[in-house]
Amino acid sequence: MKTSEIRKMNKEEINSKIIELKKELFDLRMKQATGNLDKPHKINALRKDVARLKTILTEKDGSEE
């Protein structure tokens, strides 16, 4: 997910996307624990997407004061 796409979203959309990605990340971790994970690089990509979303959410919170 690109930062330009995230910046176009509002706070509610960002929060819902974070929740969605965290659920997907949890599922991937469970697959990894059972040995059924096909693409382990997806875990790092999702973690970085969540961090990117949280960073931009913090920026939006700070700019509206």
Short mmCIF file of C-alpha atoms in Angstrom, two decimals:
data_model
loop_
_atom_site.label_atom_id
_atom_site.label_comp_id
_atom_site.label_asym_id
_atom_site.label_seq_id
_atom_site.Cartn_x
_atom_site.Cartn_y
_atom_site.Cartn_z
CA MET A 1 0.00 0.00 0.00
CA LYS A 2 1.44 3.35 -1.04
CA THR A 3 1.52 6.40 1.18
CA SER A 4 -0.26 8.47 -1.44
CA GLU A 5 -3.21 6.05 -1.28
CA ILE A 6 -3.26 6.23 2.51
CA ARG A 7 -3.16 10.04 2.60
CA LYS A 8 -6.37 10.14 0.54
CA MET A 9 -8.20 8.11 3.21
CA ASN A 10 -9.96 9.62 6.21
CA LYS A 11 -9.30 8.56 9.81
CA GLU A 12 -12.14 6.03 9.96
CA GLU A 13 -10.98 4.31 6.77
CA ILE A 14 -7.42 4.16 8.07
CA ASN A 15 -8.55 2.65 11.38
CA SER A 16 -10.66 0.02 9.65
CA LYS A 17 -7.77 -0.84 7.31
CA ILE A 18 -5.44 -1.25 10.32
CA ILE A 19 -7.91 -3.67 11.93
CA GLU A 20 -8.26 -5.61 8.68
CA LEU A 21 -4.50 -5.92 8.20
CA LYS A 22 -3.95 -6.96 11.82
CA LYS A 23 -6.48 -9.77 11.40
CA GLU A 24 -4.72 -10.90 8.23
CA LEU A 25 -1.37 -10.72 10.03
CA PHE A 26 -2.73 -12.87 12.85
CA ASP A 27 -3.94 -15.46 10.34
CA LEU A 28 -0.53 -15.55 8.68
CA ARG A 29 1.19 -16.01 12.04
CA MET A 30 -1.10 -18.93 12.83
CA LYS A 31 -0.29 -20.51 9.47
CA GLN A 32 3.41 -19.99 10.15
CA ALA A 33 3.11 -21.67 13.54
CA THR A 34 1.45 -24.71 12.00
CA GLY A 35 3.91 -24.83 9.11
CA ASN A 36 1.39 -24.04 6.36
CA LEU A 37 2.68 -20.60 5.35
CA ASP A 38 3.52 -20.38 1.64
CA LYS A 39 4.75 -16.79 1.42
CA PRO A 40 6.61 -15.76 4.58
CA HIS A 41 7.54 -12.37 3.12
CA LYS A 42 3.88 -11.35 3.43
CA ILE A 43 4.28 -11.04 7.22
CA ASN A 44 6.95 -8.33 6.91
CA ALA A 45 4.98 -6.52 4.21
CA LEU A 46 1.85 -6.43 6.38
CA ARG A 47 3.78 -5.23 9.41
CA LYS A 48 5.23 -2.38 7.37
CA ASP A 49 1.79 -1.49 5.97
CA VAL A 50 0.35 -1.30 9.49
CA ALA A 51 3.25 0.91 10.60
CA ARG A 52 2.75 3.14 7.55
CA LEU A 53 -0.97 3.48 8.32
CA LYS A 54 -0.31 4.31 11.97
CA THR A 55 2.31 6.91 11.03
CA ILE A 56 -0.01 8.74 8.67
CA LEU A 57 -2.85 8.52 11.20
CA THR A 58 -0.60 10.20 13.77
CA GLU A 59 0.29 12.89 11.24
CA LYS A 60 -3.40 13.55 10.60
CA ASP A 61 -4.11 13.76 14.34
CA GLY A 62 -1.33 16.29 14.82
CA SER A 63 -2.33 18.50 11.91
CA GLU A 64 -5.90 19.09 13.10
CA GLU A 65 -5.08 20.68 16.45
#
